[in-house]
Amino acid sequence: MKIKLVPSITGERAQQVINLFKQSHNEWFAQKFLICSFLSLTAKIAGRFYEEGSLDFDSLVAAGNRGLIVAANSYDTNANHSFLAFAVCHIRHEIKLEIQNNPLWRP
């Protein structure tokens, strides 16, 4: 799949996706749907770290997807902040952890 073909997600659509994720009884399907819905966001964030020459792009995207799942599981749908802002923080955090846990990483 070419990431550029995946449309960016809007704030309203993000709320719909996270609500579906929270209500789903099929965890595997819900996670796959969540990752596909936010792929362009995760790839964009991973691309910024990739340009710094840290790890391969796929590893960074995988770490970002883990952060996305953590964000989705811990997000309060009654919160006054957007899920997109919440997810970005978790995606970046997981990518940074992945880079720091890499034995070839040097600050």
Short mmCIF file of N, CA and C in Angstrom, two decimals:
data_model
loop_
_atom_site.label_atom_id
_atom_site.label_comp_id
_atom_site.label_asym_id
_atom_site.label_seq_id
_atom_site.Cartn_x
_atom_site.Cartn_y
_atom_site.Cartn_z
N MET A 1 0.84 -1.16 0.00
CA MET A 1 0.00 0.00 0.00
C MET A 1 0.89 1.23 0.00
N LYS A 2 0.57 2.15 -0.87
CA LYS A 2 1.30 3.41 -0.89
C LYS A 2 0.65 4.36 0.10
N ILE A 3 1.45 4.88 0.99
CA ILE A 3 0.92 5.72 2.06
C ILE A 3 0.32 7.00 1.51
N LYS A 4 0.85 7.52 0.43
CA LYS A 4 0.31 8.75 -0.13
C LYS A 4 -1.12 8.56 -0.64
N LEU A 5 -1.53 7.32 -0.90
CA LEU A 5 -2.88 7.06 -1.36
C LEU A 5 -3.88 7.01 -0.21
N VAL A 6 -3.40 6.94 1.01
CA VAL A 6 -4.28 6.91 2.18
C VAL A 6 -4.61 8.34 2.55
N PRO A 7 -5.91 8.69 2.55
CA PRO A 7 -6.26 10.07 2.85
C PRO A 7 -5.99 10.42 4.31
N SER A 8 -5.72 11.70 4.56
CA SER A 8 -5.52 12.18 5.93
C SER A 8 -6.86 12.13 6.66
N ILE A 9 -6.78 11.94 7.95
CA ILE A 9 -8.00 11.86 8.76
C ILE A 9 -8.28 13.22 9.38
N THR A 10 -9.55 13.58 9.42
CA THR A 10 -9.95 14.85 10.02
C THR A 10 -10.33 14.64 11.48
N GLY A 11 -10.48 15.72 12.21
CA GLY A 11 -10.84 15.63 13.62
C GLY A 11 -12.17 14.94 13.86
N GLU A 12 -13.17 15.26 13.04
CA GLU A 12 -14.49 14.65 13.20
C GLU A 12 -14.44 13.16 12.89
N ARG A 13 -13.75 12.80 11.83
CA ARG A 13 -13.62 11.39 11.46
C ARG A 13 -12.82 10.64 12.52
N ALA A 14 -11.82 11.29 13.11
CA ALA A 14 -11.03 10.66 14.16
C ALA A 14 -11.92 10.29 15.34
N GLN A 15 -12.84 11.18 15.71
CA GLN A 15 -13.76 10.90 16.81
C GLN A 15 -14.65 9.71 16.48
N GLN A 16 -15.11 9.61 15.23
CA GLN A 16 -15.95 8.48 14.82
C GLN A 16 -15.17 7.18 14.91
N VAL A 17 -13.92 7.20 14.44
CA VAL A 17 -13.09 6.00 14.46
C VAL A 17 -12.82 5.56 15.89
N ILE A 18 -12.48 6.49 16.76
CA ILE A 18 -12.17 6.12 18.14
C ILE A 18 -13.42 5.61 18.85
N ASN A 19 -14.57 6.16 18.55
CA ASN A 19 -15.81 5.65 19.14
C ASN A 19 -16.09 4.22 18.67
N LEU A 20 -15.87 3.94 17.38
CA LEU A 20 -16.04 2.58 16.87
C LEU A 20 -15.04 1.63 17.53
N PHE A 21 -13.81 2.10 17.72
CA PHE A 21 -12.77 1.29 18.36
C PHE A 21 -13.19 0.92 19.78
N LYS A 22 -13.68 1.89 20.52
CA LYS A 22 -14.07 1.65 21.91
C LYS A 22 -15.27 0.71 22.03
N GLN A 23 -16.17 0.73 21.04
CA GLN A 23 -17.39 -0.07 21.10
C GLN A 23 -17.23 -1.47 20.49
N SER A 24 -16.14 -1.70 19.80
CA SER A 24 -15.96 -2.97 19.09
C SER A 24 -15.71 -4.13 20.05
N HIS A 25 -16.25 -5.29 19.69
CA HIS A 25 -16.02 -6.50 20.47
C HIS A 25 -14.94 -7.37 19.82
N ASN A 26 -14.52 -7.01 18.62
CA ASN A 26 -13.49 -7.75 17.91
C ASN A 26 -12.20 -6.91 17.96
N GLU A 27 -11.33 -7.21 18.91
CA GLU A 27 -10.15 -6.38 19.15
C GLU A 27 -9.22 -6.34 17.94
N TRP A 28 -9.01 -7.47 17.29
CA TRP A 28 -8.11 -7.52 16.13
C TRP A 28 -8.62 -6.61 15.02
N PHE A 29 -9.91 -6.72 14.69
CA PHE A 29 -10.48 -5.89 13.64
C PHE A 29 -10.44 -4.41 14.03
N ALA A 30 -10.74 -4.10 15.27
CA ALA A 30 -10.75 -2.71 15.72
C ALA A 30 -9.36 -2.09 15.62
N GLN A 31 -8.33 -2.84 16.00
CA GLN A 31 -6.96 -2.32 15.92
C GLN A 31 -6.54 -2.12 14.47
N LYS A 32 -6.87 -3.08 13.61
CA LYS A 32 -6.52 -2.95 12.20
C LYS A 32 -7.22 -1.74 11.57
N PHE A 33 -8.48 -1.57 11.88
CA PHE A 33 -9.24 -0.43 11.37
C PHE A 33 -8.65 0.88 11.87
N LEU A 34 -8.28 0.93 13.14
CA LEU A 34 -7.68 2.13 13.72
C LEU A 34 -6.35 2.45 13.04
N ILE A 35 -5.49 1.46 12.88
CA ILE A 35 -4.19 1.67 12.26
C ILE A 35 -4.34 2.14 10.81
N CYS A 36 -5.23 1.52 10.07
CA CYS A 36 -5.45 1.92 8.67
C CYS A 36 -6.00 3.34 8.58
N SER A 37 -6.88 3.69 9.52
CA SER A 37 -7.48 5.03 9.51
C SER A 37 -6.46 6.12 9.80
N PHE A 38 -5.47 5.81 10.63
CA PHE A 38 -4.49 6.82 11.04
C PHE A 38 -3.13 6.61 10.40
N LEU A 39 -3.05 5.78 9.36
CA LEU A 39 -1.76 5.47 8.76
C LEU A 39 -1.04 6.69 8.23
N SER A 40 -1.76 7.60 7.60
CA SER A 40 -1.09 8.78 7.04
C SER A 40 -0.49 9.65 8.16
N LEU A 41 -1.19 9.77 9.28
CA LEU A 41 -0.66 10.53 10.41
C LEU A 41 0.57 9.87 11.00
N THR A 42 0.48 8.57 11.25
CA THR A 42 1.59 7.82 11.82
C THR A 42 2.81 7.87 10.89
N ALA A 43 2.59 7.70 9.61
CA ALA A 43 3.69 7.73 8.64
C ALA A 43 4.32 9.11 8.56
N LYS A 44 3.52 10.16 8.66
CA LYS A 44 4.05 11.52 8.61
C LYS A 44 4.96 11.78 9.81
N ILE A 45 4.52 11.35 10.99
CA ILE A 45 5.34 11.53 12.19
C ILE A 45 6.61 10.68 12.11
N ALA A 46 6.46 9.42 11.68
CA ALA A 46 7.62 8.54 11.54
C ALA A 46 8.61 9.09 10.51
N GLY A 47 8.10 9.69 9.46
CA GLY A 47 8.95 10.27 8.42
C GLY A 47 9.85 11.38 8.95
N ARG A 48 9.35 12.13 9.91
CA ARG A 48 10.17 13.19 10.50
C ARG A 48 11.36 12.61 11.26
N PHE A 49 11.13 11.51 11.96
CA PHE A 49 12.22 10.86 12.68
C PHE A 49 13.15 10.13 11.71
N TYR A 50 12.59 9.60 10.64
CA TYR A 50 13.39 8.88 9.64
C TYR A 50 14.38 9.81 8.96
N GLU A 51 13.95 11.03 8.72
CA GLU A 51 14.83 12.01 8.07
C GLU A 51 16.05 12.33 8.93
N GLU A 52 15.93 12.10 10.23
CA GLU A 52 17.05 12.34 11.13
C GLU A 52 18.04 11.17 11.12
N GLY A 53 17.73 10.11 10.36
CA GLY A 53 18.64 8.99 10.20
C GLY A 53 18.70 8.03 11.38
N SER A 54 17.58 7.81 12.02
CA SER A 54 17.58 6.98 13.22
C SER A 54 17.44 5.49 12.92
N LEU A 55 16.29 5.05 12.49
CA LEU A 55 16.00 3.64 12.19
C LEU A 55 15.35 3.55 10.82
N ASP A 56 15.08 2.31 10.40
CA ASP A 56 14.37 2.17 9.13
C ASP A 56 12.92 2.62 9.29
N PHE A 57 12.34 3.05 8.22
CA PHE A 57 11.00 3.65 8.23
C PHE A 57 9.95 2.69 8.77
N ASP A 58 10.00 1.41 8.37
CA ASP A 58 9.00 0.44 8.81
C ASP A 58 9.02 0.26 10.33
N SER A 59 10.19 0.25 10.93
CA SER A 59 10.28 0.13 12.39
C SER A 59 9.68 1.34 13.09
N LEU A 60 9.90 2.50 12.52
CA LEU A 60 9.34 3.71 13.10
C LEU A 60 7.82 3.74 13.00
N VAL A 61 7.30 3.30 11.86
CA VAL A 61 5.84 3.25 11.68
C VAL A 61 5.24 2.21 12.64
N ALA A 62 5.89 1.07 12.79
CA ALA A 62 5.40 0.04 13.71
C ALA A 62 5.36 0.57 15.14
N ALA A 63 6.39 1.29 15.54
CA ALA A 63 6.41 1.89 16.88
C ALA A 63 5.30 2.93 17.01
N GLY A 64 5.10 3.71 15.98
CA GLY A 64 4.02 4.70 15.99
C GLY A 64 2.65 4.04 16.11
N ASN A 65 2.47 2.91 15.44
CA ASN A 65 1.21 2.18 15.53
C ASN A 65 0.98 1.66 16.94
N ARG A 66 2.05 1.22 17.60
CA ARG A 66 1.91 0.81 19.01
C ARG A 66 1.45 1.98 19.87
N GLY A 67 2.03 3.14 19.62
CA GLY A 67 1.62 4.34 20.35
C GLY A 67 0.17 4.70 20.09
N LEU A 68 -0.26 4.50 18.85
CA LEU A 68 -1.65 4.77 18.49
C LEU A 68 -2.60 3.85 19.24
N ILE A 69 -2.25 2.58 19.35
CA ILE A 69 -3.09 1.62 20.08
C ILE A 69 -3.14 1.99 21.56
N VAL A 70 -1.99 2.37 22.13
CA VAL A 70 -1.96 2.80 23.54
C VAL A 70 -2.87 4.02 23.73
N ALA A 71 -2.77 4.97 22.81
CA ALA A 71 -3.59 6.18 22.90
C ALA A 71 -5.08 5.84 22.81
N ALA A 72 -5.44 4.95 21.91
CA ALA A 72 -6.84 4.58 21.73
C ALA A 72 -7.39 3.88 22.97
N ASN A 73 -6.57 3.04 23.58
CA ASN A 73 -7.02 2.32 24.77
C ASN A 73 -7.16 3.23 25.98
N SER A 74 -6.35 4.28 26.06
CA SER A 74 -6.37 5.13 27.25
C SER A 74 -7.14 6.44 27.06
N TYR A 75 -7.64 6.69 25.85
CA TYR A 75 -8.35 7.95 25.58
C TYR A 75 -9.74 7.93 26.22
N ASP A 76 -10.08 9.03 26.86
CA ASP A 76 -11.41 9.21 27.45
C ASP A 76 -12.26 9.96 26.43
N THR A 77 -13.29 9.30 25.93
CA THR A 77 -14.12 9.92 24.89
C THR A 77 -14.90 11.12 25.41
N ASN A 78 -14.98 11.27 26.71
CA ASN A 78 -15.66 12.44 27.29
C ASN A 78 -14.71 13.60 27.54
N ALA A 79 -13.45 13.44 27.18
CA ALA A 79 -12.45 14.48 27.42
C ALA A 79 -12.71 15.68 26.51
N ASN A 80 -12.21 16.82 26.95
CA ASN A 80 -12.39 18.06 26.18
C ASN A 80 -11.32 18.28 25.12
N HIS A 81 -10.34 17.38 25.02
CA HIS A 81 -9.29 17.53 24.01
C HIS A 81 -9.52 16.53 22.88
N SER A 82 -8.95 16.83 21.73
CA SER A 82 -9.17 15.98 20.56
C SER A 82 -8.32 14.72 20.63
N PHE A 83 -8.82 13.67 20.01
CA PHE A 83 -8.06 12.42 19.98
C PHE A 83 -6.81 12.59 19.14
N LEU A 84 -6.87 13.39 18.08
CA LEU A 84 -5.68 13.57 17.23
C LEU A 84 -4.50 14.11 18.03
N ALA A 85 -4.74 15.13 18.84
CA ALA A 85 -3.65 15.70 19.65
C ALA A 85 -3.15 14.67 20.66
N PHE A 86 -4.06 13.93 21.24
CA PHE A 86 -3.71 12.89 22.21
C PHE A 86 -2.89 11.79 21.54
N ALA A 87 -3.31 11.38 20.35
CA ALA A 87 -2.62 10.31 19.63
C ALA A 87 -1.22 10.73 19.19
N VAL A 88 -1.06 11.96 18.74
CA VAL A 88 0.25 12.44 18.29
C VAL A 88 1.28 12.32 19.41
N CYS A 89 0.89 12.69 20.62
CA CYS A 89 1.81 12.59 21.77
C CYS A 89 2.25 11.14 22.00
N HIS A 90 1.30 10.22 21.94
CA HIS A 90 1.62 8.81 22.17
C HIS A 90 2.43 8.21 21.03
N ILE A 91 2.13 8.60 19.80
CA ILE A 91 2.87 8.10 18.65
C ILE A 91 4.33 8.55 18.73
N ARG A 92 4.54 9.82 19.00
CA ARG A 92 5.91 10.35 19.12
C ARG A 92 6.66 9.67 20.26
N HIS A 93 5.98 9.48 21.38
CA HIS A 93 6.62 8.86 22.54
C HIS A 93 7.10 7.45 22.21
N GLU A 94 6.26 6.65 21.58
CA GLU A 94 6.65 5.27 21.23
C GLU A 94 7.79 5.24 20.22
N ILE A 95 7.77 6.16 19.27
CA ILE A 95 8.86 6.22 18.29
C ILE A 95 10.17 6.60 18.98
N LYS A 96 10.12 7.56 19.88
CA LYS A 96 11.32 7.95 20.62
C LYS A 96 11.86 6.79 21.46
N LEU A 97 10.96 6.04 22.10
CA LEU A 97 11.39 4.86 22.87
C LEU A 97 12.05 3.82 21.97
N GLU A 98 11.48 3.62 20.79
CA GLU A 98 12.05 2.65 19.84
C GLU A 98 13.46 3.07 19.43
N ILE A 99 13.65 4.35 19.19
CA ILE A 99 14.97 4.85 18.80
C ILE A 99 15.95 4.70 19.96
N GLN A 100 15.53 5.04 21.16
CA GLN A 100 16.41 4.95 22.32
C GLN A 100 16.78 3.50 22.65
N ASN A 101 15.87 2.57 22.38
CA ASN A 101 16.14 1.15 22.66
C ASN A 101 16.99 0.48 21.59
N ASN A 102 17.25 1.19 20.51
CA ASN A 102 18.10 0.68 19.44
C ASN A 102 19.56 0.77 19.88
N PRO A 103 20.30 -0.35 19.82
CA PRO A 103 21.69 -0.31 20.28
C PRO A 103 22.60 0.59 19.45
N LEU A 104 22.20 0.93 18.25
CA LEU A 104 23.02 1.80 17.41
C LEU A 104 22.71 3.28 17.60
N TRP A 105 21.73 3.58 18.43
CA TRP A 105 21.34 4.97 18.64
C TRP A 105 22.38 5.71 19.46
N ARG A 106 22.66 6.93 19.03
CA ARG A 106 23.60 7.79 19.76
C ARG A 106 23.00 9.17 19.88
N PRO A 107 22.93 9.71 21.11
CA PRO A 107 22.32 11.05 21.28
C PRO A 107 23.18 12.15 20.67
#
